[in-house]
Amino acid sequence: MSVQTSRRPQSPAPGSSGRVPPVIPTQPGSGGRGPGGPKKKRAKRKDPLWAKLTLVLGAVLMVTSGVAIVGSKAVIGQATDNIAQRNLLGGAGKSEAEGGNSLEGPIDMLLLGVDARERWAADDVRSDTIIILHIPASHDQAYLISIPRDTEARIPAFEKSGYKGGTDKINAAFFHGAQNGGGWEGGAQLMAKTIKSMTGIGFDGAAIINFGGFKSVIDALGSVRICVSHEVKSHHMSYVDGKPMWNADAKKTGKSYKAVVHKKGCREMEGWEALDYSRQRYGLPNSDYDRQQNQQQLIKAMAKKATEGGMLTNPIKLNSLMKAAGKAFVLDTGGVPIADFIFTLKNLNGNDLVTLRTNGGTFAGNDNGRETFNETTMDMFQAVKNDKLADFVISNPDVLSTRK
């Protein structure tokens, strides 16, 4: 069952491709794939929330095809029941005029990465990874757009945590929302509210990714292939007797240790190595902008790996993956059954995931010398809102990530 009828504004015009291949075609629109097929109207339902699929790999399974997943609706539902679900969007969800919680039309999701440790309190965490996932109404491609953590933002007042509002780095929105009992739910709500205010983009769903738990998801996959563009010494981990450890733990051993160094080149990485590499920003030419691209590269690598080796067609492997994901994700979902969601996106796979850069991949300062969005980036957000991102990327190929 493929749901293609759109009641949201600015869907792709009939006959347009709606796609951007990983490499921009010489002639705009070449290589595209039209919506095709008859349109079917589906009534809104209030079944268990839609994006349980986004639980895996930071919405990776959401872009790895429903065709590949084996099992009935009941099997899929059981496999995803251990994922925590919370209200992460608050008032930043799409209005009825924007499409509400239907899968008909474009789908936009907010992905927030936190690096939480067991010893950290729930209100002492900032979201340093902020990604907008956009799927056009044609449902045949997906885009990842990272927002720089140091972007200057006007953070709205937030009654739940008692925050009065103010100007700060955007990653502080999560912190302010989490105060006074707001927790991760409040942090995500204020972040979503801040981003919608800045970009105009409303969301269908959201996910908080705890990178500590993310390691077990990669381990369930076995490994991921990552291409290191710039050699970088880890700011977080060292080897002790050949074993990778957090720097703080390495010091406690009293033994000699040396920093982990990520050498340039392509190779298979275990979970700890892939995550450590994706965390690095010090020592990279464009600091956080390079880290954003590396994190997008990791998500894409996981999407590709999930479609290889029978991972999604083997119930045992799939269940292992879902179990690991349950430790890594907190979700907010809409109101559409998961099976409908899977089949809606059945034509997607890891190669359909396009990674984009804000500000041309480098620092863009305002008159105060603080990070901001340049004009092209604001136009890109408008293209997301209007579901015209494919056309925008063809006209502005420099927004494409340089990572393989």
Short mmCIF file of C-alpha atoms in Angstrom, two decimals:
data_model
loop_
_atom_site.label_atom_id
_atom_site.label_comp_id
_atom_site.label_asym_id
_atom_site.label_seq_id
_atom_site.Cartn_x
_atom_site.Cartn_y
_atom_site.Cartn_z
CA MET A 1 0.00 0.00 0.00
CA SER A 2 1.67 3.18 -1.15
CA VAL A 3 0.13 6.41 0.09
CA GLN A 4 0.81 9.21 -2.36
CA THR A 5 -2.15 11.54 -2.19
CA SER A 6 -1.06 14.81 -0.63
CA ARG A 7 -3.18 17.32 1.22
CA ARG A 8 -0.16 19.39 2.18
CA PRO A 9 0.80 22.50 0.26
CA GLN A 10 3.53 22.69 -2.38
CA SER A 11 3.81 19.05 -3.39
CA PRO A 12 5.91 18.30 -6.49
CA ALA A 13 4.16 19.22 -9.69
CA PRO A 14 2.94 16.36 -11.88
CA GLY A 15 5.72 15.13 -14.08
CA SER A 16 8.56 16.53 -11.96
CA SER A 17 11.15 14.04 -10.72
CA GLY A 18 11.10 15.02 -7.04
CA ARG A 19 14.54 13.40 -6.73
CA VAL A 20 18.15 14.45 -6.45
CA PRO A 21 20.62 11.67 -7.25
CA PRO A 22 23.77 11.47 -5.07
CA VAL A 23 25.53 13.19 -8.02
CA ILE A 24 23.69 16.13 -9.56
CA PRO A 25 22.74 15.33 -13.16
CA THR A 26 24.07 17.43 -16.02
CA GLN A 27 20.52 18.30 -17.04
CA PRO A 28 18.20 19.19 -14.16
CA GLY A 29 15.59 16.52 -13.57
CA SER A 30 17.43 13.70 -15.36
CA GLY A 31 17.51 10.35 -13.67
CA GLY A 32 14.30 11.18 -11.83
CA ARG A 33 11.42 8.98 -10.90
CA GLY A 34 7.88 10.38 -10.95
CA PRO A 35 5.29 9.55 -8.32
CA GLY A 36 3.43 7.17 -10.63
CA GLY A 37 0.52 4.92 -9.83
CA PRO A 38 -3.01 5.74 -8.79
CA LYS A 39 -3.58 8.08 -5.88
CA LYS A 40 -5.34 6.63 -2.85
CA LYS A 41 -7.03 8.58 -0.12
CA ARG A 42 -6.47 7.18 3.36
CA ALA A 43 -8.46 8.27 6.38
CA LYS A 44 -6.52 9.56 9.37
CA ARG A 45 -6.17 6.93 12.09
CA LYS A 46 -5.29 7.06 15.75
CA ASP A 47 -3.44 3.77 15.99
CA PRO A 48 -0.14 3.43 17.87
CA LEU A 49 2.16 6.19 16.75
CA TRP A 50 3.66 6.18 13.25
CA ALA A 51 7.34 6.62 13.36
CA LYS A 52 8.43 3.65 15.42
CA LEU A 53 10.42 2.99 12.27
CA THR A 54 12.52 6.02 12.99
CA LEU A 55 13.69 4.33 16.14
CA VAL A 56 16.37 2.49 14.25
CA LEU A 57 19.57 4.27 13.28
CA GLY A 58 18.29 7.80 13.65
CA ALA A 59 15.52 7.23 11.13
CA VAL A 60 17.72 4.95 9.09
CA LEU A 61 15.16 2.21 8.69
CA MET A 62 12.78 4.90 7.64
CA VAL A 63 14.91 5.23 4.53
CA THR A 64 15.84 1.59 4.00
CA SER A 65 12.65 0.27 2.42
CA GLY A 66 9.60 -1.50 3.68
CA VAL A 67 9.92 -4.11 0.97
CA ALA A 68 13.03 -5.52 2.62
CA ILE A 69 11.47 -6.01 6.05
CA VAL A 70 9.97 -9.41 6.64
CA GLY A 71 6.97 -10.15 8.83
CA SER A 72 3.40 -9.14 9.48
CA LYS A 73 2.18 -5.95 11.13
CA ALA A 74 2.01 -7.83 14.42
CA VAL A 75 5.63 -9.00 14.14
CA ILE A 76 6.85 -5.51 13.32
CA GLY A 77 4.83 -4.05 16.18
CA GLN A 78 6.23 -6.53 18.71
CA ALA A 79 9.77 -5.83 17.58
CA THR A 80 9.38 -2.11 18.23
CA ASP A 81 7.43 -2.15 21.49
CA ASN A 82 10.49 -1.50 23.66
CA ILE A 83 11.09 1.99 22.25
CA ALA A 84 10.30 4.84 24.64
CA GLN A 85 7.77 7.31 23.26
CA ARG A 86 7.28 10.83 24.57
CA ASN A 87 5.80 14.14 23.46
CA LEU A 88 8.95 15.68 21.97
CA LEU A 89 7.36 18.25 19.67
CA GLY A 90 4.92 20.10 21.90
CA GLY A 91 3.48 22.87 19.74
CA ALA A 92 6.07 22.51 16.95
CA GLY A 93 4.22 19.77 15.13
CA LYS A 94 2.60 20.44 11.78
CA SER A 95 -0.74 22.18 11.89
CA GLU A 96 -3.73 20.80 10.00
CA ALA A 97 -3.01 23.34 7.27
CA GLU A 98 0.53 21.94 6.99
CA GLY A 99 -0.68 18.36 6.78
CA GLY A 100 -1.14 17.39 10.42
CA ASN A 101 -0.07 13.87 11.34
CA SER A 102 -0.82 12.25 7.98
CA LEU A 103 1.82 10.53 5.86
CA GLU A 104 0.22 11.99 2.75
CA GLY A 105 2.67 14.51 1.38
CA PRO A 106 6.15 15.49 2.61
CA ILE A 107 7.45 14.18 5.93
CA ASP A 108 9.74 16.23 8.17
CA MET A 109 11.38 14.91 11.30
CA LEU A 110 13.70 16.45 13.90
CA LEU A 111 16.61 14.27 15.03
CA LEU A 112 18.47 15.34 18.19
CA GLY A 113 21.67 13.69 19.33
CA VAL A 114 22.74 13.84 22.97
CA ASP A 115 25.87 12.41 24.53
CA ALA A 116 24.40 11.41 27.90
CA ARG A 117 26.30 9.38 30.46
CA GLU A 118 24.76 7.54 33.39
CA ARG A 119 26.23 10.00 35.87
CA TRP A 120 24.68 13.00 34.16
CA ALA A 121 21.37 14.42 35.34
CA ALA A 122 18.48 14.65 32.87
CA ASP A 123 18.58 18.46 33.03
CA ASP A 124 22.34 18.72 32.42
CA VAL A 125 22.43 17.75 28.75
CA ARG A 126 22.67 19.80 25.56
CA SER A 127 21.82 18.59 22.08
CA ASP A 128 24.99 19.06 20.05
CA THR A 129 23.66 17.12 17.06
CA ILE A 130 20.62 18.70 15.38
CA ILE A 131 19.39 17.22 12.09
CA ILE A 132 16.31 17.86 9.98
CA LEU A 133 15.19 14.80 8.01
CA HIS A 134 13.04 15.70 4.98
CA ILE A 135 11.20 13.22 2.77
CA PRO A 136 9.41 14.82 -0.20
CA ALA A 137 5.80 14.02 -1.08
CA SER A 138 7.03 11.64 -3.78
CA HIS A 139 8.43 9.46 -0.94
CA ASP A 140 11.32 8.31 -3.10
CA GLN A 141 14.20 10.16 -1.47
CA ALA A 142 15.33 11.48 1.91
CA TYR A 143 17.53 14.43 2.89
CA LEU A 144 19.56 15.14 6.02
CA ILE A 145 20.32 18.77 6.94
CA SER A 146 22.50 19.46 9.99
CA ILE A 147 22.12 22.66 12.01
CA PRO A 148 25.36 23.97 13.57
CA ARG A 149 25.29 23.64 17.37
CA ASP A 150 26.72 27.15 17.88
CA THR A 151 24.13 28.95 15.72
CA GLU A 152 22.87 32.08 17.45
CA ALA A 153 19.18 31.62 18.14
CA ARG A 154 16.32 33.50 19.68
CA ILE A 155 15.02 30.83 22.07
CA PRO A 156 11.33 31.37 22.95
CA ALA A 157 9.98 31.42 26.49
CA PHE A 158 9.02 27.98 27.78
CA GLU A 159 6.51 27.72 30.57
CA LYS A 160 7.19 24.08 31.46
CA SER A 161 10.76 24.80 32.60
CA GLY A 162 10.21 28.42 33.64
CA TYR A 163 12.58 29.71 30.95
CA LYS A 164 11.84 33.36 30.11
CA GLY A 165 13.36 33.32 26.64
CA GLY A 166 16.55 34.87 25.33
CA THR A 167 19.37 34.74 22.79
CA ASP A 168 21.88 31.89 23.07
CA LYS A 169 23.57 29.16 21.06
CA ILE A 170 20.91 26.90 19.62
CA ASN A 171 22.14 23.80 21.45
CA ALA A 172 21.25 25.58 24.71
CA ALA A 173 17.55 25.32 23.82
CA PHE A 174 17.57 21.68 24.89
CA PHE A 175 19.27 22.59 28.18
CA HIS A 176 16.82 25.40 29.00
CA GLY A 177 13.81 23.23 28.18
CA ALA A 178 15.08 20.40 30.39
CA GLN A 179 15.37 22.53 33.54
CA ASN A 180 13.05 22.36 36.56
CA GLY A 181 11.67 18.95 35.72
CA GLY A 182 11.27 19.53 31.99
CA GLY A 183 13.62 16.63 31.29
CA TRP A 184 14.52 15.41 27.83
CA GLU A 185 10.90 15.83 26.76
CA GLY A 186 10.96 19.53 27.63
CA GLY A 187 14.39 19.93 26.07
CA ALA A 188 13.22 18.52 22.76
CA GLN A 189 10.02 20.57 22.81
CA LEU A 190 11.89 23.84 23.27
CA MET A 191 14.42 22.86 20.61
CA ALA A 192 11.64 22.04 18.14
CA LYS A 193 9.86 25.30 18.99
CA THR A 194 13.10 27.24 18.46
CA ILE A 195 13.85 25.64 15.09
CA LYS A 196 10.30 26.10 13.80
CA SER A 197 10.47 29.77 14.80
CA MET A 198 13.78 30.21 12.95
CA THR A 199 13.11 28.15 9.83
CA GLY A 200 9.32 27.96 9.52
CA ILE A 201 9.51 24.16 9.32
CA GLY A 202 6.89 22.21 11.27
CA PHE A 203 7.55 18.57 12.15
CA ASP A 204 5.73 15.26 11.80
CA GLY A 205 7.87 13.59 14.45
CA ALA A 206 11.08 13.70 16.44
CA ALA A 207 13.70 11.39 17.88
CA ILE A 208 16.33 11.82 20.58
CA ILE A 209 19.38 9.70 19.90
CA ASN A 210 21.59 8.85 22.87
CA PHE A 211 24.96 8.28 21.26
CA GLY A 212 26.04 6.13 24.20
CA GLY A 213 23.33 3.63 23.26
CA PHE A 214 23.95 4.16 19.55
CA LYS A 215 27.11 2.04 19.79
CA SER A 216 25.09 -1.10 20.48
CA VAL A 217 23.03 -0.43 17.35
CA ILE A 218 26.18 -0.32 15.20
CA ASP A 219 27.47 -3.43 16.96
CA ALA A 220 24.20 -5.19 16.07
CA LEU A 221 24.97 -4.32 12.46
CA GLY A 222 28.50 -5.70 12.92
CA SER A 223 30.37 -2.69 11.53
CA VAL A 224 29.94 0.24 9.14
CA ARG A 225 32.13 1.41 6.28
CA ILE A 226 33.41 4.94 6.91
CA CYS A 227 35.73 7.03 4.76
CA VAL A 228 37.89 9.36 6.85
CA SER A 229 38.53 12.57 4.90
CA HIS A 230 40.99 14.18 7.33
CA GLU A 231 43.23 12.45 9.84
CA VAL A 232 42.21 13.50 13.34
CA LYS A 233 43.33 12.65 16.86
CA SER A 234 40.52 11.73 19.21
CA HIS A 235 39.66 14.31 21.83
CA HIS A 236 37.78 11.70 23.85
CA MET A 237 39.41 8.27 23.69
CA SER A 238 42.80 6.60 24.17
CA TYR A 239 44.29 3.12 23.92
CA VAL A 240 45.41 1.28 27.05
CA ASP A 241 47.10 -2.06 26.31
CA GLY A 242 45.52 -1.86 22.87
CA LYS A 243 42.00 -1.41 24.29
CA PRO A 244 40.05 1.80 23.53
CA MET A 245 38.86 3.64 26.64
CA TRP A 246 37.44 7.04 27.59
CA ASN A 247 40.31 9.37 28.48
CA ALA A 248 39.07 9.73 32.07
CA ASP A 249 38.98 5.95 32.48
CA ALA A 250 42.37 5.55 30.82
CA LYS A 251 43.95 7.91 33.34
CA LYS A 252 42.49 5.94 36.23
CA THR A 253 44.30 2.77 35.15
CA GLY A 254 47.67 4.28 36.02
CA LYS A 255 49.08 2.74 32.85
CA SER A 256 50.57 4.44 29.84
CA TYR A 257 48.08 5.36 27.12
CA LYS A 258 48.05 6.95 23.71
CA ALA A 259 45.31 8.84 21.91
CA VAL A 260 43.16 7.13 19.31
CA VAL A 261 44.00 8.52 15.87
CA HIS A 262 41.57 8.20 12.97
CA LYS A 263 43.72 7.75 9.87
CA LYS A 264 42.65 8.99 6.45
CA GLY A 265 41.06 6.35 4.22
CA CYS A 266 38.04 4.04 3.92
CA ARG A 267 37.51 1.00 6.18
CA GLU A 268 35.02 -0.98 8.25
CA MET A 269 34.62 0.48 11.74
CA GLU A 270 33.24 -1.09 14.90
CA GLY A 271 30.67 0.83 16.91
CA TRP A 272 33.07 2.55 19.31
CA GLU A 273 35.39 3.71 16.50
CA ALA A 274 32.63 4.98 14.21
CA LEU A 275 30.98 6.91 17.03
CA ASP A 276 34.25 8.36 18.29
CA TYR A 277 35.13 9.56 14.81
CA SER A 278 31.69 11.12 14.36
CA ARG A 279 32.16 13.07 17.62
CA GLN A 280 35.40 14.79 16.61
CA ARG A 281 35.54 18.47 15.71
CA TYR A 282 38.85 19.69 17.17
CA GLY A 283 41.64 19.29 14.63
CA LEU A 284 39.33 19.26 11.62
CA PRO A 285 39.63 22.05 9.01
CA ASN A 286 36.03 23.22 9.42
CA SER A 287 35.47 22.09 12.99
CA ASP A 288 31.78 21.46 13.71
CA TYR A 289 30.87 21.65 10.02
CA ASP A 290 33.16 18.71 9.29
CA ARG A 291 31.69 16.87 12.27
CA GLN A 292 28.17 17.44 10.89
CA GLN A 293 29.16 15.84 7.59
CA ASN A 294 30.84 12.95 9.39
CA GLN A 295 27.69 12.31 11.43
CA GLN A 296 25.56 12.36 8.30
CA GLN A 297 28.03 9.98 6.67
CA LEU A 298 27.65 7.61 9.63
CA ILE A 299 23.84 7.59 9.39
CA LYS A 300 24.04 6.89 5.65
CA ALA A 301 26.58 4.11 6.21
CA MET A 302 24.27 2.51 8.76
CA ALA A 303 21.36 2.74 6.34
CA LYS A 304 23.37 0.95 3.67
CA LYS A 305 24.58 -1.72 6.09
CA ALA A 306 21.05 -2.37 7.32
CA THR A 307 20.00 -3.37 3.80
CA GLU A 308 22.94 -5.75 3.32
CA GLY A 309 23.53 -9.24 4.59
CA GLY A 310 19.86 -10.03 5.15
CA MET A 311 19.62 -7.85 8.26
CA LEU A 312 16.09 -6.70 7.47
CA THR A 313 14.88 -10.01 6.08
CA ASN A 314 16.03 -12.10 9.04
CA PRO A 315 13.57 -11.85 11.98
CA ILE A 316 16.26 -12.77 14.52
CA LYS A 317 18.72 -10.15 13.26
CA LEU A 318 15.98 -7.56 12.95
CA ASN A 319 14.82 -8.20 16.50
CA SER A 320 18.40 -7.86 17.77
CA LEU A 321 18.67 -4.54 15.96
CA MET A 322 15.38 -3.30 17.39
CA LYS A 323 16.40 -4.36 20.91
CA ALA A 324 19.62 -2.37 20.64
CA ALA A 325 17.68 0.60 19.28
CA GLY A 326 15.44 0.52 22.33
CA LYS A 327 18.43 1.61 24.42
CA ALA A 328 19.36 4.44 22.11
CA PHE A 329 16.17 6.25 21.12
CA VAL A 330 13.26 8.23 22.48
CA LEU A 331 10.54 8.98 19.94
CA ASP A 332 7.61 11.24 19.23
CA THR A 333 5.37 9.96 16.47
CA GLY A 334 2.27 11.07 14.65
CA GLY A 335 -0.86 8.93 14.30
CA VAL A 336 -0.28 6.49 11.46
CA PRO A 337 0.23 2.72 11.84
CA ILE A 338 3.80 1.58 11.38
CA ALA A 339 2.93 -0.85 8.58
CA ASP A 340 1.37 1.96 6.56
CA PHE A 341 4.52 3.98 7.11
CA ILE A 342 6.77 1.14 5.94
CA PHE A 343 4.87 0.58 2.74
CA THR A 344 4.60 4.30 2.07
CA LEU A 345 8.41 4.43 1.94
CA LYS A 346 8.92 1.04 0.34
CA ASN A 347 10.93 2.45 -2.59
CA LEU A 348 13.63 4.01 -0.41
CA ASN A 349 17.04 2.55 0.35
CA GLY A 350 20.35 3.78 1.74
CA ASN A 351 21.44 5.16 -1.62
CA ASP A 352 18.40 7.46 -1.66
CA LEU A 353 19.69 9.36 1.39
CA VAL A 354 21.13 12.75 0.38
CA THR A 355 23.26 14.67 2.88
CA LEU A 356 23.28 18.49 2.73
CA ARG A 357 25.39 21.27 4.26
CA THR A 358 24.35 24.57 5.79
CA ASN A 359 26.44 27.70 5.14
CA GLY A 360 28.47 25.94 2.43
CA GLY A 361 30.12 23.80 5.08
CA THR A 362 32.00 26.60 6.83
CA PHE A 363 31.55 29.28 9.49
CA ALA A 364 29.11 32.09 8.70
CA GLY A 365 29.22 34.93 11.21
CA ASN A 366 26.86 37.81 11.88
CA ASP A 367 27.73 41.37 12.91
CA ASN A 368 28.31 40.14 16.46
CA GLY A 369 30.82 37.54 15.26
CA ARG A 370 28.47 34.69 16.15
CA GLU A 371 27.30 31.77 14.02
CA THR A 372 24.21 32.39 11.88
CA PHE A 373 22.47 31.10 8.75
CA ASN A 374 23.48 32.63 5.44
CA GLU A 375 20.96 33.55 2.74
CA THR A 376 21.39 30.30 0.82
CA THR A 377 20.72 28.26 3.94
CA MET A 378 17.55 30.20 4.71
CA ASP A 379 16.43 29.60 1.13
CA MET A 380 17.11 25.89 1.65
CA PHE A 381 14.87 25.83 4.74
CA GLN A 382 12.14 27.56 2.72
CA ALA A 383 12.54 24.89 0.04
CA VAL A 384 12.04 22.23 2.72
CA LYS A 385 8.90 23.95 3.96
CA ASN A 386 7.52 24.22 0.42
CA ASP A 387 8.66 20.70 -0.54
CA LYS A 388 10.86 22.09 -3.31
CA LEU A 389 14.18 20.81 -2.00
CA ALA A 390 15.06 18.69 -5.05
CA ASP A 391 14.81 21.71 -7.34
CA PHE A 392 16.78 23.81 -4.84
CA VAL A 393 19.65 21.32 -4.67
CA ILE A 394 19.86 21.09 -8.45
CA SER A 395 20.16 24.88 -8.58
CA ASN A 396 22.57 25.01 -5.62
CA PRO A 397 24.82 21.93 -5.86
CA ASP A 398 27.29 23.41 -3.36
CA VAL A 399 24.90 22.45 -0.55
CA LEU A 400 25.70 18.78 -1.14
CA SER A 401 27.97 17.16 1.42
CA THR A 402 31.49 16.35 0.25
CA ARG A 403 31.57 13.03 2.17
CA LYS A 404 31.32 9.74 0.30
#
